[in-house]
């Protein structure tokens, strides 16, 4: 705003006038001899008015005018700090003084609050005020930390002590607010630093980290922090993140190794750093002077350079006179295309971390004492509570708190390791309680690993590189701590370390995330690159050792099951019930993840770190070799050694820029210092890599061209082995949706109603309407066809009398109606939507191709046998289901009436390699029929009849007969149910089944009675002289034929004529063996020319009643291959057959 004198004021005059008047009314320096600060009459109300101005003007209107006016009025240094000094430390009962102090801090907290540069909310006022106010905050910090009149930080604690002393259950909102206010003030003082882009004109030592640590130690702030941290979760809960922030801004970027050095070691380390820096400077100047300008070559120079192709190029500058390599480099620089690059965005998170902090020896001692006390008493309570707070996403948790949490966990774990190392070097023997790893056990449990993995995946997915950096450093320190536990020599610690490593390495998703991090590095900060390479280095090293100790190491992998089903499930027809059958749904949303364990192969896992992208990441890290420490150089060396020699992927290193980098590290103008501890290792590695490169160039001359480019896996494999990788790609065949069946419904209209209701529940009314349209078109076509047929039949065709008109067997069938989907989504639904497929089948649609060969392009048809009336009824049923969908009980849907059709079980195939019977009997000891012992004698045994010779069978025919006989035997045995296997459903009654059973029993009883009656009427026969066949015949024969048959026999034996009749009546072995034989042939394969008849009664039978007899062939030779079939009389008891020929 332009003032009366022509000057411009960036703050409204009325606002400035109000603020100045309030500051004046607050008080001032007394005119008395003591020169103390004299409060105004309404000083407390003035402070509250200033707080209201800040809250309702600056914060509500998003301006900074009041803060600017307060700074220019020198309120903090001139009024607030003197007011705080008027409250003596020994005065504890002055409520007015405490209220005044509280009002002062209520003003100082918003004045020192960190300012965020939010471009969406920033206005012109922000750009005007923020640079000034940032410097003003630095002045506030200098005044608070170095104020001599009173201990301001200690006074803030005195304000909050009464609220802290109240038990947590009795604290009011005001008490909680006072505690939070004081902690925010301490946080603001700890985090204020000079802005990096603004030069601070004051003494930076007064606001440095060393001065802040000294003030916190002198004013007992460290004791308060230890008290809060050790009692976190008991007396304090919501203050966890505030305490963590204060500690974070005190210890961030502090060198932990120097923190645990004594004064002598620290001075020695500083001297070594100075010597290294001077050595680097001298080598840099030497390389520069070798080709640098002198006082005599400051004049312009232009030279002509003749290239290999004979053309000339002009170069300017006297540095082109140095050597050929410099001239070539200048020409390459002039030819290189450099696309314009945008300026890198400023990152507030990177500024938040800051540069490495240098502390003085006093600050190192004070901070080391606090860190040791914190590790002993406050580490586990604080970080366990903070982890729980982050996991439950408490309202007071900010986005940056998770990053600070993982950074502090990593920092203190490394501090604990360095403390143990320092104690070991100083030959101290601490007690077991102090030296144990129980002090940091709060971050080595399963809950912490779950939080760590979750943050690792989320930050990687959201591309939050700074949080991911903190997570990777935390992961690395956990691995190193657990490794020290395993090497401690204590059995308990070793067992715990074994358990922790098994949990860390169990999830394959963690392995995948680490491989993705190092592979996808692009242009992140150096801290990110350093953390990623460090994690990969230690992860591979520790995992390799663990996998060697645990040969049967298992990892749990998660795979998507939507895209590819298991082959075993496909073969068995088993499908997951949770899979969606609707092809219209999103596959990514409905995809599931199945977990399974598999054996871990470290060599296979290590190959994931050999691709060119991972090599490029380590190459980018190695390019900083002049600034890397020995441990960082050793890390890069171990990786390149693993790639070149352990993984045998040295081809990945055969690229021009990588070879040039390796050469410069050893022989270049800015090579590594030969006094470095890792120089010899790098020199040997570069020598071996170059040697392998030259050998490979001799074997593969094409490598000379490939050295200009990055190499894929196929190219690297070819260069390494000389042939392409042999791979077999099998395209998985798409499978249709699972077939559904109804649980209880059998009526067609009810079935259609259920399917339509299920589809309407899934918002698939468009599919139902399309099916109705298809049915309507098919019905119209069928009706038109039938009308045309009737019209043609009514017209008498004109034909000649001599011409004979062929007669038709019946009415002509209508043509097949082809169903064509209207779009791609419909075609996919016809293939993947189970409900739609079931409805199509119910209304008469069929697949044209076999179901086993179905593809998404398979054709559906309405066959000719589906009439127009059937189609009309189907349309009616669908319309009826749409108008009034079926209703069920509460909570039961239409789709609950359906289920997946179970796949038929595959029966085991018998082994046909042997000619014998199956190895295992079909029935157990309690078979279907109780048999007599085999050695029980039941009257005189009959000698078997001898067969007449039969035609010789081939081996194939015998094998066929054996299989057929075996199949029939299995069918008979499977028809019985043993007493040993009784099921609960056997007790259920079925009237129809019982009636059929008793009818069969009555029929069997009648047959047995008739057979017994006939058998009793038969006379007792004499010893016949004829030969009996395999089976008896059913026709009678004359006495002459009987004598002829007896003359051909070789030996006679007793024969009962009733036996043959009974066997014929019971349909025994002869009929079973005749099944499958062609008509006119006997069971043994003969043509039946030699037929024998015999008489069983006094009545004579006609010749045409003769039937065939088995066992005789026309050659008359005896068949020695098969034994004669011997049948026995069935046992009858009480009119029922006790056993039958099925038991044989």
Coordinates of N, CA and C in Angstrom, one line a residue, residues 207-313:
X207 N 23.5 -20.8 16.7 CA 22.2 -21.5 16.3 C 22.6 -22.9 15.7
X208 N 23.8 -23.3 15.9 CA 24.2 -24.6 15.3 C 23.6 -25.8 16.1
X209 N 23.8 -27.0 15.6 CA 23.3 -28.2 16.3 C 24.0 -28.4 17.6
X210 N 25.3 -28.0 17.7 CA 26.0 -28.1 18.9 C 25.5 -27.2 20.0
X211 N 25.1 -26.0 19.6 CA 24.6 -25.0 20.6 C 23.2 -25.5 21.0
X212 N 22.4 -26.1 20.2 CA 21.1 -26.6 20.6 C 21.2 -27.8 21.5
X213 N 22.1 -28.7 21.2 CA 22.3 -29.8 22.1 C 22.9 -29.4 23.5
X214 N 23.7 -28.4 23.5 CA 24.3 -27.9 24.7 C 23.1 -27.2 25.6
X215 N 22.2 -26.5 24.9 CA 21.1 -25.9 25.6 C 20.2 -26.9 26.2
X216 N 19.9 -27.9 25.4 CA 19.0 -29.0 25.8 C 19.6 -29.7 27.0
X217 N 20.9 -29.9 27.0 CA 21.5 -30.6 28.1 C 21.6 -29.7 29.4
X218 N 21.9 -28.5 29.2 CA 22.1 -27.6 30.3 C 20.8 -27.3 31.0
X219 N 19.7 -27.2 30.2 CA 18.4 -26.8 30.7 C 17.5 -28.0 31.0
X220 N 18.1 -29.2 31.1 CA 17.5 -30.5 31.6 C 16.3 -30.9 30.6
X221 N 16.4 -30.6 29.4 CA 15.4 -31.0 28.4 C 15.6 -32.5 28.1
X222 N 16.9 -33.0 28.1 CA 17.1 -34.4 27.8 C 16.5 -35.3 28.9
X223 N 16.5 -34.8 30.2 CA 15.9 -35.6 31.2 C 14.4 -35.7 31.0
X224 N 13.8 -34.6 30.6 CA 12.3 -34.6 30.4 C 12.0 -35.6 29.2
X225 N 12.8 -35.5 28.1 CA 12.5 -36.4 27.0 C 12.7 -37.9 27.4
X226 N 13.7 -38.2 28.3 CA 13.9 -39.6 28.7 C 12.7 -40.0 29.6
X227 N 12.2 -39.1 30.4 CA 11.0 -39.4 31.3 C 9.8 -39.7 30.4
X228 N 9.5 -38.8 29.4 CA 8.4 -39.0 28.6 C 8.5 -40.3 27.8
X229 N 9.7 -40.6 27.2 CA 9.9 -41.8 26.4 C 9.8 -43.1 27.2
X230 N 10.3 -43.1 28.4 CA 10.3 -44.3 29.2 C 8.9 -44.6 29.8
X231 N 8.1 -43.6 29.9 CA 6.7 -43.8 30.4 C 5.7 -43.7 29.3
X232 N 6.1 -43.8 28.0 CA 5.1 -43.7 26.9 C 4.2 -45.0 26.9
X233 N 2.9 -44.7 26.8 CA 2.0 -45.8 26.9 C 1.4 -46.0 28.2
X234 N 2.0 -45.5 29.3 CA 1.5 -45.6 30.6 C 0.9 -44.3 31.1
X235 N 1.8 -43.3 31.3 CA 1.4 -42.0 31.7 C 1.2 -41.0 30.6
X236 N 1.8 -41.3 29.4 CA 1.7 -40.4 28.2 C 1.3 -41.3 27.0
X237 N 0.4 -40.8 26.2 CA 0.0 -41.5 25.0 C 0.0 -40.7 23.7
X238 N -0.7 -39.5 23.7 CA -0.7 -38.7 22.5 C 0.5 -37.9 22.3
X239 N 1.5 -37.9 23.2 CA 2.7 -37.1 23.0 C 3.8 -37.9 22.3
X240 N 3.5 -39.1 21.9 CA 4.6 -40.0 21.3 C 5.2 -39.4 20.1
X241 N 4.4 -38.9 19.1 CA 5.0 -38.3 17.9 C 5.7 -37.0 18.2
X242 N 5.3 -36.2 19.1 CA 6.0 -35.0 19.4 C 7.4 -35.3 20.0
X243 N 7.5 -36.2 20.9 CA 8.8 -36.6 21.5 C 9.7 -37.1 20.4
X244 N 9.1 -38.0 19.5 CA 9.9 -38.5 18.4 C 10.4 -37.4 17.5
X245 N 9.6 -36.4 17.2 CA 10.1 -35.3 16.3 C 11.2 -34.6 17.0
X246 N 11.2 -34.3 18.3 CA 12.3 -33.6 18.9 C 13.5 -34.4 18.8
X247 N 13.5 -35.7 19.1 CA 14.7 -36.5 19.0 C 15.2 -36.6 17.6
X248 N 14.3 -36.6 16.6 CA 14.7 -36.7 15.2 C 15.5 -35.5 14.8
X249 N 15.0 -34.3 15.2 CA 15.8 -33.1 14.8 C 17.0 -32.9 15.6
X250 N 17.2 -33.6 16.7 CA 18.5 -33.5 17.4 C 19.6 -34.5 16.9
X251 N 19.2 -35.6 16.4 CA 20.2 -36.7 16.0 C 20.3 -36.9 14.5
X252 N 19.5 -36.2 13.7 CA 19.5 -36.5 12.2 C 20.9 -36.1 11.6
X253 N 21.4 -36.9 10.8 CA 22.6 -36.6 10.0 C 23.8 -36.5 10.9
X254 N 23.8 -37.1 12.1 CA 24.9 -37.1 13.0 C 25.7 -38.4 12.7
X255 N 27.0 -38.2 12.6 CA 27.9 -39.4 12.3 C 27.9 -40.2 13.6
X256 N 27.4 -41.4 13.5 CA 27.3 -42.3 14.7 C 28.7 -42.9 15.0
X257 N 29.5 -43.1 14.1 CA 30.8 -43.7 14.4 C 31.6 -42.7 15.2
X258 N 31.5 -41.4 14.9 CA 32.3 -40.4 15.7 C 31.6 -40.2 17.0
X259 N 30.3 -40.5 17.1 CA 29.6 -40.2 18.4 C 30.1 -41.0 19.5
X260 N 30.6 -42.3 19.2 CA 31.1 -43.2 20.3 C 32.6 -43.2 20.3
X261 N 33.3 -42.2 19.8 CA 34.7 -42.1 19.9 C 35.1 -41.2 21.1
X262 N 36.2 -41.6 21.7 CA 36.6 -40.7 22.8 C 37.4 -39.5 22.2
X263 N 37.8 -38.6 23.0 CA 38.4 -37.4 22.5 C 39.7 -37.6 21.7
X264 N 40.5 -38.6 22.1 CA 41.7 -38.9 21.3 C 41.3 -39.5 20.0
X265 N 40.4 -40.5 20.0 CA 40.0 -41.1 18.7 C 39.4 -40.1 17.8
X266 N 38.6 -39.1 18.4 CA 38.0 -38.1 17.5 C 38.9 -37.2 16.9
X267 N 39.9 -36.8 17.6 CA 41.0 -35.9 17.0 C 41.8 -36.6 16.0
X268 N 42.0 -37.9 16.2 CA 42.7 -38.7 15.2 C 41.9 -38.9 13.9
X269 N 40.6 -39.1 14.1 CA 39.7 -39.2 12.9 C 39.6 -37.9 12.1
X270 N 39.6 -36.8 12.8 CA 39.5 -35.5 12.1 C 40.8 -35.2 11.4
X271 N 41.9 -35.6 12.0 CA 43.2 -35.4 11.3 C 43.3 -36.3 10.0
X272 N 42.7 -37.5 10.1 CA 42.7 -38.4 9.0 C 41.8 -37.8 7.9
X273 N 40.7 -37.3 8.2 CA 39.8 -36.6 7.2 C 40.5 -35.5 6.5
X274 N 41.3 -34.7 7.3 CA 42.0 -33.5 6.8 C 43.1 -34.0 5.8
X275 N 43.8 -35.1 6.2 CA 44.8 -35.6 5.3 C 44.2 -36.1 4.0
X276 N 43.1 -36.8 4.1 CA 42.5 -37.3 2.9 C 42.0 -36.2 1.9
X277 N 41.4 -35.2 2.5 CA 41.0 -34.1 1.7 C 42.1 -33.3 1.0
X278 N 43.2 -33.2 1.8 CA 44.4 -32.5 1.2 C 45.0 -33.4 0.1
X279 N 45.0 -34.7 0.2 CA 45.5 -35.6 -0.8 C 44.6 -35.5 -2.0
X280 N 43.3 -35.5 -1.9 CA 42.4 -35.4 -3.0 C 42.6 -34.1 -3.7
X281 N 42.8 -33.0 -3.0 CA 43.0 -31.7 -3.6 C 44.3 -31.7 -4.4
X282 N 45.4 -32.2 -3.9 CA 46.6 -32.2 -4.6 C 46.6 -33.1 -5.9
X283 N 45.9 -34.2 -5.8 CA 45.8 -35.0 -7.0 C 44.9 -34.3 -8.0
X284 N 43.9 -33.6 -7.6 CA 43.0 -32.9 -8.5 C 43.8 -31.7 -9.2
X285 N 44.6 -31.0 -8.4 CA 45.4 -29.9 -9.0 C 46.5 -30.5 -9.9
X286 N 47.0 -31.6 -9.6 CA 48.0 -32.2 -10.5 C 47.5 -32.6 -11.8
X287 N 46.3 -33.2 -11.8 CA 45.6 -33.6 -13.1 C 45.2 -32.3 -13.8
X288 N 44.8 -31.3 -13.1 CA 44.4 -30.0 -13.8 C 45.6 -29.3 -14.4
X289 N 46.7 -29.3 -13.7 CA 47.9 -28.6 -14.2 C 48.5 -29.3 -15.4
X290 N 48.3 -30.6 -15.5 CA 48.9 -31.4 -16.6 C 48.4 -30.9 -17.9
X291 N 47.1 -30.5 -17.9 CA 46.5 -30.0 -19.2 C 45.8 -28.7 -19.0
X292 N 46.0 -28.0 -17.9 CA 45.4 -26.8 -17.7 C 46.1 -25.6 -18.3
X293 N 45.5 -24.5 -18.3 CA 46.1 -23.3 -19.0 C 47.2 -22.7 -18.2
X294 N 48.1 -22.0 -18.8 CA 49.2 -21.3 -18.2 C 49.2 -19.8 -18.6
X295 N 50.1 -19.1 -18.0 CA 50.1 -17.7 -18.3 C 50.4 -17.3 -19.8
X296 N 51.0 -18.3 -20.5 CA 51.4 -18.1 -21.8 C 50.4 -18.6 -22.9
X297 N 49.4 -19.3 -22.5 CA 48.5 -19.9 -23.5 C 47.1 -19.4 -23.3
X298 N 47.0 -18.1 -22.8 CA 45.7 -17.5 -22.6 C 45.1 -16.9 -23.9
X299 N 45.9 -17.0 -25.0 CA 45.4 -16.4 -26.2 C 44.6 -17.4 -27.0
X300 N 43.8 -16.9 -27.9 CA 42.9 -17.7 -28.7 C 43.7 -18.6 -29.7
X301 N 43.2 -19.9 -29.8 CA 43.9 -20.8 -30.7 C 42.8 -21.6 -31.5
X302 N 43.1 -21.9 -32.7 CA 42.2 -22.7 -33.6 C 43.1 -23.6 -34.4
X303 N 42.8 -24.9 -34.4 CA 43.6 -25.8 -35.1 C 42.7 -26.7 -36.0
X304 N 43.4 -27.3 -37.0 CA 42.7 -28.3 -37.8 C 43.1 -29.7 -37.4
X305 N 42.2 -30.6 -37.4 CA 42.4 -31.9 -37.0 C 41.9 -32.8 -38.1
X306 N 42.8 -33.7 -38.6 CA 42.5 -34.6 -39.6 C 41.9 -35.9 -39.0
X307 N 40.7 -36.3 -39.4 CA 40.0 -37.4 -38.9 C 40.4 -38.7 -39.7
X308 N 39.9 -39.8 -39.3 CA 40.3 -41.1 -39.9 C 39.8 -41.2 -41.3
X309 N 38.6 -40.5 -41.6 CA 38.1 -40.6 -43.0 C 38.7 -39.6 -43.9
X310 N 39.8 -38.9 -43.5 CA 40.4 -37.9 -44.3 C 39.9 -36.5 -44.2
X311 N 38.7 -36.3 -43.6 CA 38.1 -35.0 -43.5 C 38.8 -34.2 -42.4
X312 N 38.6 -32.9 -42.5 CA 39.3 -32.0 -41.5 C 38.2 -31.4 -40.6
X313 N 38.6 -31.2 -39.4 CA 37.7 -30.5 -38.4 C 38.5 -29.5 -37.7

